[in-house]
PDB file of C-alpha atoms in Angstrom:
ATOM      1  CA  PHE A   1     244.918 247.791  82.890  1.00 71.00           C
ATOM      2  CA  ASP A   2     244.962 249.873  86.067  1.00 74.00           C
ATOM      3  CA  THR A   3     242.429 247.465  87.594  1.00 80.00           C
ATOM      4  CA  ALA A   4     244.516 244.500  86.473  1.00 77.00           C
ATOM      5  CA  ILE A   5     247.682 246.023  87.939  1.00 72.00           C
ATOM      6  CA  ALA A   6     245.932 246.642  91.277  1.00 82.00           C
ATOM      7  CA  LYS A   7     244.730 243.031  91.442  1.00 77.00           C
ATOM      8  CA  TYR A   8     248.075 241.592  90.426  1.00 69.00           C
ATOM      9  CA  LYS A   9     249.827 243.734  93.037  1.00 76.00           C
ATOM     10  CA  LYS A  10     247.566 242.223  95.707  1.00 77.00           C
ATOM     11  CA  LEU A  11     248.579 238.784  94.482  1.00 73.00           C
ATOM     12  CA  TYR A  12     252.211 239.890  94.480  1.00 74.00           C
ATOM     13  CA  ALA A  13     251.921 240.924  98.144  1.00 79.00           C
ATOM     14  CA  GLU A  14     250.796 237.368  98.932  1.00 78.00           C
ATOM     15  CA  THR A  15     253.255 235.612  96.566  1.00 79.00           C
ATOM     16  CA  PRO A  16     256.306 237.851  96.140  1.00 76.00           C
ATOM     17  CA  ASP A  17     258.325 234.986  94.628  1.00 79.00           C
ATOM     18  CA  SER A  18     255.883 234.367  91.795  1.00 78.00           C
ATOM     19  CA  ALA A  19     257.609 235.393  88.580  1.00 82.00           C
ATOM     20  CA  ASN A  20     254.353 234.848  86.691  1.00 81.00           C
ATOM     21  CA  VAL A  21     252.479 237.410  88.773  1.00 82.00           C
ATOM     22  CA  ILE A  22     255.347 239.880  88.455  1.00 83.00           C
ATOM     23  CA  THR A  23     255.444 239.363  84.694  1.00 85.00           C
ATOM     24  CA  MET A  24     251.704 240.026  84.437  1.00 83.00           C
ATOM     25  CA  ILE A  25     252.187 243.322  86.271  1.00 81.00           C
ATOM     26  CA  ALA A  26     255.010 244.203  83.882  1.00 84.00           C
ATOM     27  CA  ASN A  27     252.961 243.274  80.817  1.00 82.00           C
ATOM     28  CA  SER A  28     250.091 245.424  82.055  1.00 85.00           C
ATOM     29  CA  PHE A  29     252.452 248.388  82.261  1.00 81.00           C
ATOM     30  CA  ILE A  30     253.671 247.563  78.739  1.00 79.00           C
ATOM     31  CA  GLN A  31     250.069 247.694  77.504  1.00 82.00           C
ATOM     32  CA  LYS A  32     249.764 251.104  79.169  1.00 76.00           C
ATOM     33  CA  GLU A  33     253.052 252.069  77.417  1.00 80.00           C
ATOM     34  CA  VAL A  34     254.646 252.896  80.769  1.00 81.00           C
ATOM     35  CA  THR A  35     257.920 251.202  79.928  1.00 86.00           C
ATOM     36  CA  ASP A  36     259.967 252.463  82.883  1.00 89.00           C
ATOM     37  CA  SER A  37     257.585 250.778  85.307  1.00 87.00           C
ATOM     38  CA  ALA A  38     257.458 247.694  83.101  1.00 87.00           C
ATOM     39  CA  LEU A  39     261.246 247.441  83.254  1.00 93.00           C
ATOM     40  CA  VAL A  40     261.230 247.584  87.051  1.00 91.00           C
ATOM     41  CA  TRP A  41     258.860 244.628  87.252  1.00 86.00           C
ATOM     42  CA  LEU A  42     260.491 242.662  84.441  1.00 91.00           C
ATOM     43  CA  LYS A  43     263.827 242.933  86.222  1.00 93.00           C
ATOM     44  CA  LYS A  44     262.179 241.630  89.398  1.00 90.00           C
ATOM     45  CA  ALA A  45     260.933 238.647  87.400  1.00 89.00           C
ATOM     46  CA  ALA A  46     264.373 238.142  85.848  1.00 91.00           C
ATOM     47  CA  SER A  47     265.979 238.074  89.288  1.00 90.00           C
ATOM     48  CA  ILE A  48     263.732 235.112  90.113  1.00 88.00           C
ATOM     49  CA  ASN A  49     263.706 233.376  86.717  1.00 86.00           C
ATOM     50  CA  THR A  50     267.431 233.665  86.124  1.00 89.00           C
ATOM     51  CA  GLU A  51     267.350 231.007  83.382  1.00 91.00           C
ATOM     52  CA  ASP A  52     264.568 232.591  81.330  1.00 92.00           C
ATOM     53  CA  ASP A  53     266.249 233.814  78.141  1.00 95.00           C
ATOM     54  CA  ALA A  54     262.951 235.062  76.674  1.00 92.00           C
ATOM     55  CA  LEU A  55     262.526 237.354  79.670  1.00 93.00           C
ATOM     56  CA  ALA A  56     266.055 238.729  79.311  1.00 95.00           C
ATOM     57  CA  SER A  57     265.384 239.244  75.600  1.00 95.00           C
ATOM     58  CA  GLN A  58     262.150 241.111  76.360  1.00 92.00           C
ATOM     59  CA  ILE A  59     263.993 243.500  78.671  1.00 94.00           C
ATOM     60  CA  ALA A  60     266.690 243.984  76.023  1.00 96.00           C
ATOM     61  CA  SER A  61     264.046 244.765  73.410  1.00 94.00           C
ATOM     62  CA  ILE A  62     262.552 247.526  75.573  1.00 94.00           C
ATOM     63  CA  TYR A  63     265.966 249.102  76.087  1.00 95.00           C
ATOM     64  CA  PHE A  64     266.611 248.833  72.342  1.00 96.00           C
ATOM     65  CA  ASN A  65     263.360 250.661  71.552  1.00 93.00           C
ATOM     66  CA  LYS A  66     264.421 253.341  74.037  1.00 93.00           C
ATOM     67  CA  GLN A  67     267.703 253.543  72.032  1.00 95.00           C
ATOM     68  CA  ASN A  68     269.717 252.565  75.088  1.00 96.00           C
ATOM     69  CA  PHE A  69     271.800 250.190  72.999  1.00 96.00           C
ATOM     70  CA  GLU A  70     274.504 249.433  75.563  1.00 95.00           C
ATOM     71  CA  GLU A  71     271.964 248.341  78.173  1.00 96.00           C
ATOM     72  CA  ALA A  72     270.084 246.390  75.520  1.00 97.00           C
ATOM     73  CA  ALA A  73     273.356 244.641  74.674  1.00 97.00           C
ATOM     74  CA  ASN A  74     273.878 243.780  78.355  1.00 96.00           C
ATOM     75  CA  TRP A  75     270.528 242.002  78.458  1.00 96.00           C
ATOM     76  CA  TYR A  76     271.020 240.239  75.123  1.00 97.00           C
ATOM     77  CA  GLU A  77     274.349 239.044  76.535  1.00 96.00           C
ATOM     78  CA  LYS A  78     272.395 237.533  79.439  1.00 96.00           C
ATOM     79  CA  ALA A  79     270.035 235.885  76.954  1.00 97.00           C
ATOM     80  CA  THR A  80     272.943 234.384  74.983  1.00 96.00           C
ATOM     81  CA  ASP A  81     274.543 233.143  78.201  1.00 95.00           C
ATOM     82  CA  ILE A  82     271.308 231.373  79.126  1.00 95.00           C
ATOM     83  CA  ASP A  83     270.748 229.922  75.654  1.00 95.00           C
ATOM     84  CA  PRO A  84     273.921 230.142  73.539  1.00 93.00           C
ATOM     85  CA  GLU A  85     272.328 227.987  70.826  1.00 91.00           C
ATOM     86  CA  ASP A  86     269.661 230.557  69.910  1.00 94.00           C
ATOM     87  CA  PRO A  87     270.957 232.563  66.908  1.00 94.00           C
ATOM     88  CA  ASN A  88     268.296 235.256  67.387  1.00 95.00           C
ATOM     89  CA  HIS A  89     269.877 236.369  70.657  1.00 95.00           C
ATOM     90  CA  GLN A  90     273.293 236.543  68.991  1.00 95.00           C
ATOM     91  CA  TYR A  91     271.860 238.427  66.007  1.00 96.00           C
ATOM     92  CA  ASN A  92     270.135 240.974  68.242  1.00 96.00           C
ATOM     93  CA  LEU A  93     273.306 241.339  70.286  1.00 97.00           C
ATOM     94  CA  ALA A  94     275.274 242.117  67.118  1.00 97.00           C
ATOM     95  CA  ILE A  95     272.728 244.772  66.107  1.00 96.00           C
ATOM     96  CA  CYS A  96     272.929 246.389  69.554  1.00 97.00           C
ATOM     97  CA  TYR A  97     276.725 246.468  69.457  1.00 97.00           C
ATOM     98  CA  THR A  98     276.591 248.037  65.989  1.00 96.00           C
ATOM     99  CA  ASN A  99     274.176 250.746  67.112  1.00 96.00           C
ATOM    100  CA  ALA A 100     276.304 251.387  70.206  1.00 95.00           C
ATOM    101  CA  GLY A 101     279.382 251.890  68.001  1.00 94.00           C
ATOM    102  CA  MET A 102     281.080 248.806  69.471  1.00 96.00           C
ATOM    103  CA  GLU A 103     282.356 247.495  66.132  1.00 96.00           C
ATOM    104  CA  GLU A 104     284.821 244.896  67.400  1.00 97.00           C
ATOM    105  CA  GLU A 105     282.151 243.318  69.602  1.00 97.00           C
ATOM    106  CA  ALA A 106     279.601 243.540  66.773  1.00 97.00           C
ATOM    107  CA  PHE A 107     282.010 241.749  64.416  1.00 98.00           C
ATOM    108  CA  GLU A 108     282.566 238.910  66.885  1.00 97.00           C
ATOM    109  CA  ALA A 109     278.810 238.559  67.421  1.00 96.00           C
ATOM    110  CA  TYR A 110     278.104 238.448  63.689  1.00 97.00           C
ATOM    111  CA  MET A 111     280.842 235.829  63.234  1.00 97.00           C
ATOM    112  CA  LYS A 112     279.053 233.677  65.805  1.00 96.00           C
ATOM    113  CA  VAL A 113     275.813 234.120  63.852  1.00 97.00           C
ATOM    114  CA  VAL A 114     277.612 233.053  60.660  1.00 97.00           C
ATOM    115  CA  GLU A 115     278.932 230.004  62.481  1.00 96.00           C
ATOM    116  CA  MET A 116     275.428 229.118  63.651  1.00 96.00           C
ATOM    117  CA  LEU A 117     273.652 230.089  60.407  1.00 96.00           C
ATOM    118  CA  PRO A 118     276.179 229.513  57.594  1.00 95.00           C
ATOM    119  CA  ASP A 119     273.558 230.217  54.903  1.00 96.00           C
ATOM    120  CA  ASP A 120     272.525 233.612  56.301  1.00 97.00           C
ATOM    121  CA  ILE A 121     273.826 235.960  53.620  1.00 97.00           C
ATOM    122  CA  ASP A 122     272.810 239.086  55.580  1.00 96.00           C
ATOM    123  CA  ALA A 123     274.916 238.065  58.578  1.00 97.00           C
ATOM    124  CA  ILE A 124     277.848 237.256  56.293  1.00 97.00           C
ATOM    125  CA  LEU A 125     277.659 240.671  54.634  1.00 97.00           C
ATOM    126  CA  MET A 126     277.304 242.536  57.939  1.00 97.00           C
ATOM    127  CA  ALA A 127     280.329 240.677  59.288  1.00 97.00           C
ATOM    128  CA  ASN A 128     282.239 241.459  56.097  1.00 97.00           C
ATOM    129  CA  ASN A 129     281.436 245.180  56.272  1.00 96.00           C
ATOM    130  CA  LEU A 130     282.778 245.260  59.815  1.00 97.00           C
ATOM    131  CA  ALA A 131     285.829 243.186  58.843  1.00 97.00           C
ATOM    132  CA  ILE A 132     286.681 245.761  56.168  1.00 94.00           C
ATOM    133  CA  ARG A 133     286.247 248.686  58.562  1.00 94.00           C
ATOM    134  CA  LEU A 134     288.394 246.925  61.172  1.00 96.00           C
ATOM    135  CA  ASN A 135     291.099 246.054  58.615  1.00 94.00           C
ATOM    136  CA  LYS A 136     290.536 242.317  59.085  1.00 95.00           C
ATOM    137  CA  THR A 137     291.469 241.437  55.509  1.00 93.00           C
ATOM    138  CA  GLU A 138     291.830 237.693  56.051  1.00 94.00           C
ATOM    139  CA  LYS A 139     288.394 237.522  57.654  1.00 96.00           C
ATOM    140  CA  SER A 140     286.905 239.609  54.841  1.00 96.00           C
ATOM    141  CA  VAL A 141     288.321 237.197  52.254  1.00 96.00           C
ATOM    142  CA  GLU A 142     286.944 234.242  54.220  1.00 97.00           C
ATOM    143  CA  LEU A 143     283.498 235.841  54.433  1.00 97.00           C
ATOM    144  CA  LEU A 144     283.364 236.846  50.777  1.00 97.00           C
ATOM    145  CA  LYS A 145     284.191 233.275  49.788  1.00 97.00           C
ATOM    146  CA  LYS A 146     281.259 232.113  51.921  1.00 97.00           C
ATOM    147  CA  ALA A 147     279.021 234.676  50.221  1.00 98.00           C
ATOM    148  CA  ILE A 148     280.118 233.470  46.774  1.00 97.00           C
ATOM    149  CA  GLU A 149     279.380 229.866  47.717  1.00 97.00           C
ATOM    150  CA  LEU A 150     275.805 230.988  48.350  1.00 97.00           C
ATOM    151  CA  GLU A 151     275.562 233.316  45.330  1.00 97.00           C
ATOM    152  CA  PRO A 152     278.171 232.131  42.793  1.00 96.00           C
ATOM    153  CA  ASP A 153     277.275 234.680  40.097  1.00 94.00           C
ATOM    154  CA  ASN A 154     277.003 237.750  42.314  1.00 96.00           C
ATOM    155  CA  ILE A 155     279.208 240.291  40.552  1.00 96.00           C
ATOM    156  CA  ASP A 156     279.525 242.533  43.616  1.00 96.00           C
ATOM    157  CA  PHE A 157     280.904 239.683  45.725  1.00 97.00           C
ATOM    158  CA  LEU A 158     283.220 238.460  42.956  1.00 97.00           C
ATOM    159  CA  SER A 159     284.618 241.930  42.274  1.00 97.00           C
ATOM    160  CA  MET A 160     285.161 242.734  45.957  1.00 96.00           C
ATOM    161  CA  LEU A 161     286.962 239.453  46.530  1.00 97.00           C
ATOM    162  CA  SER A 162     289.074 239.829  43.388  1.00 97.00           C
ATOM    163  CA  TYR A 163     290.344 243.221  44.541  1.00 96.00           C
ATOM    164  CA  GLN A 164     290.926 241.932  48.070  1.00 95.00           C
ATOM    165  CA  LEU A 165     292.990 239.037  46.730  1.00 96.00           C
ATOM    166  CA  TYR A 166     294.986 241.314  44.439  1.00 96.00           C
ATOM    167  CA  GLN A 167     295.855 243.583  47.361  1.00 93.00           C
ATOM    168  CA  LYS A 168     296.986 240.492  49.278  1.00 93.00           C
ATOM    169  CA  GLU A 169     299.126 239.517  46.256  1.00 94.00           C
ATOM    170  CA  ASP A 170     297.227 236.241  45.996  1.00 96.00           C
ATOM    171  CA  TYR A 171     297.426 236.252  42.221  1.00 96.00           C
ATOM    172  CA  GLU A 172     296.360 232.642  41.798  1.00 96.00           C
ATOM    173  CA  GLY A 173     293.240 233.494  43.750  1.00 96.00           C
ATOM    174  CA  VAL A 174     292.637 236.495  41.492  1.00 97.00           C
ATOM    175  CA  LEU A 175     292.945 234.307  38.408  1.00 96.00           C
ATOM    176  CA  ASP A 176     290.221 232.102  39.839  1.00 96.00           C
ATOM    177  CA  TYR A 177     287.715 234.664  41.130  1.00 97.00           C
ATOM    178  CA  ALA A 178     288.287 237.436  38.565  1.00 97.00           C
ATOM    179  CA  LYS A 179     287.685 234.821  35.848  1.00 96.00           C
ATOM    180  CA  ARG A 180     284.402 233.929  37.536  1.00 97.00           C
ATOM    181  CA  TRP A 181     283.634 237.659  37.605  1.00 97.00           C
ATOM    182  CA  PHE A 182     284.366 237.995  33.889  1.00 96.00           C
ATOM    183  CA  ASP A 183     282.376 234.840  33.097  1.00 95.00           C
ATOM    184  CA  ALA A 184     279.401 236.375  34.924  1.00 95.00           C
ATOM    185  CA  ASP A 185     279.852 239.759  33.214  1.00 94.00           C
ATOM    186  CA  ASN A 186     281.684 239.835  29.885  1.00 92.00           C
ATOM    187  CA  ASN A 187     281.649 243.639  29.978  1.00 92.00           C
ATOM    188  CA  ALA A 188     283.748 243.762  33.151  1.00 94.00           C
ATOM    189  CA  LYS A 189     286.861 245.535  31.889  1.00 94.00           C
ATOM    190  CA  GLU A 190     288.219 245.748  35.444  1.00 95.00           C
ATOM    191  CA  ALA A 191     288.096 241.968  35.768  1.00 96.00           C
ATOM    192  CA  VAL A 192     290.213 241.586  32.637  1.00 96.00           C
ATOM    193  CA  GLN A 193     292.702 244.154  33.953  1.00 95.00           C
ATOM    194  CA  LEU A 194     293.102 242.128  37.149  1.00 96.00           C
ATOM    195  CA  LEU A 195     293.397 238.890  35.194  1.00 96.00           C
ATOM    196  CA  TYR A 196     296.057 240.368  32.904  1.00 95.00           C
ATOM    197  CA  GLN A 197     298.108 241.788  35.796  1.00 96.00           C
ATOM    198  CA  SER A 198     297.805 238.562  37.793  1.00 96.00           C
ATOM    199  CA  ALA A 199     298.841 236.453  34.803  1.00 96.00           C
ATOM    200  CA  ARG A 200     301.960 238.644  34.474  1.00 95.00           C
ATOM    201  CA  LYS A 201     302.682 238.382  38.209  1.00 95.00           C
ATOM    202  CA  THR A 202     302.518 234.585  38.034  1.00 94.00           C
ATOM    203  CA  ASN A 203     304.801 234.507  34.962  1.00 94.00           C
ATOM    204  CA  ASN A 204     302.170 232.853  32.818  1.00 94.00           C
ATOM    205  CA  PRO A 205     302.825 234.127  29.246  1.00 93.00           C
ATOM    206  CA  GLU A 206     299.962 232.172  27.716  1.00 93.00           C
ATOM    207  CA  LEU A 207     297.380 233.677  30.072  1.00 94.00           C
ATOM    208  CA  THR A 208     299.027 237.101  29.844  1.00 95.00           C
ATOM    209  CA  LYS A 209     298.637 237.076  26.068  1.00 94.00           C
ATOM    210  CA  LYS A 210     295.069 235.785  26.314  1.00 94.00           C
ATOM    211  CA  TYR A 211     293.910 238.540  28.646  1.00 94.00           C
ATOM    212  CA  GLU A 212     295.891 241.206  26.835  1.00 93.00           C
ATOM    213  CA  GLU A 213     294.025 240.332  23.653  1.00 93.00           C
ATOM    214  CA  ILE A 214     290.690 240.375  25.457  1.00 93.00           C
ATOM    215  CA  TYR A 215     291.544 243.734  27.034  1.00 92.00           C
ATOM    216  CA  ARG A 216     292.248 245.233  23.608  1.00 91.00           C
ATOM    217  CA  THR A 217     288.679 244.470  22.568  1.00 89.00           C
ATOM    218  CA  PHE A 218     287.520 247.081  25.085  1.00 83.00           C
ATOM    219  CA  GLU A 219     289.602 249.850  23.463  1.00 70.00           C
TER     220      GLU A 219
END
């Protein structure tokens, strides 16, 4: 690789505007695991190929591996600016923000991933975890409903949403989702408790009696 670097540097002296030559120098340093030098040359290439999102992403990846998450985020931001339709850039950006402790920014990035990849359950759950930590209850409810659309019988999702709705005093919503929870797990005493309390809150004596009787079977 030292020989390759020497030859490429001669080419660079003759063609200093060649991003390809610069990238080859950088990649040679990467093979030698001299990442600081690789970054210097990759940034030179990026200053020429300003619309190369893969190059920006490569620089971000090196910073990420060096655990410089804020700088990695800066370069993933460049990549998303160049190609905002690539969900991988947005996903990586969200991970960098999370590792950098930038939870608000991480939440917004994950929400963009969810918008781009509505069936990505991992992105939905990561966004939901951040929504809960940031006290974004409405967003958490929205995300849990998306998760349940993908996994209708997931007891964890159903129980989380049922409690969220009860705290929001959305008792009709509880009657819907806690029933789904109980249908998926007939041993879920907590689901019946929520159903009973929500039936009372909605002044529905028939349902109140029904769930009271079911609750007694657990005693």
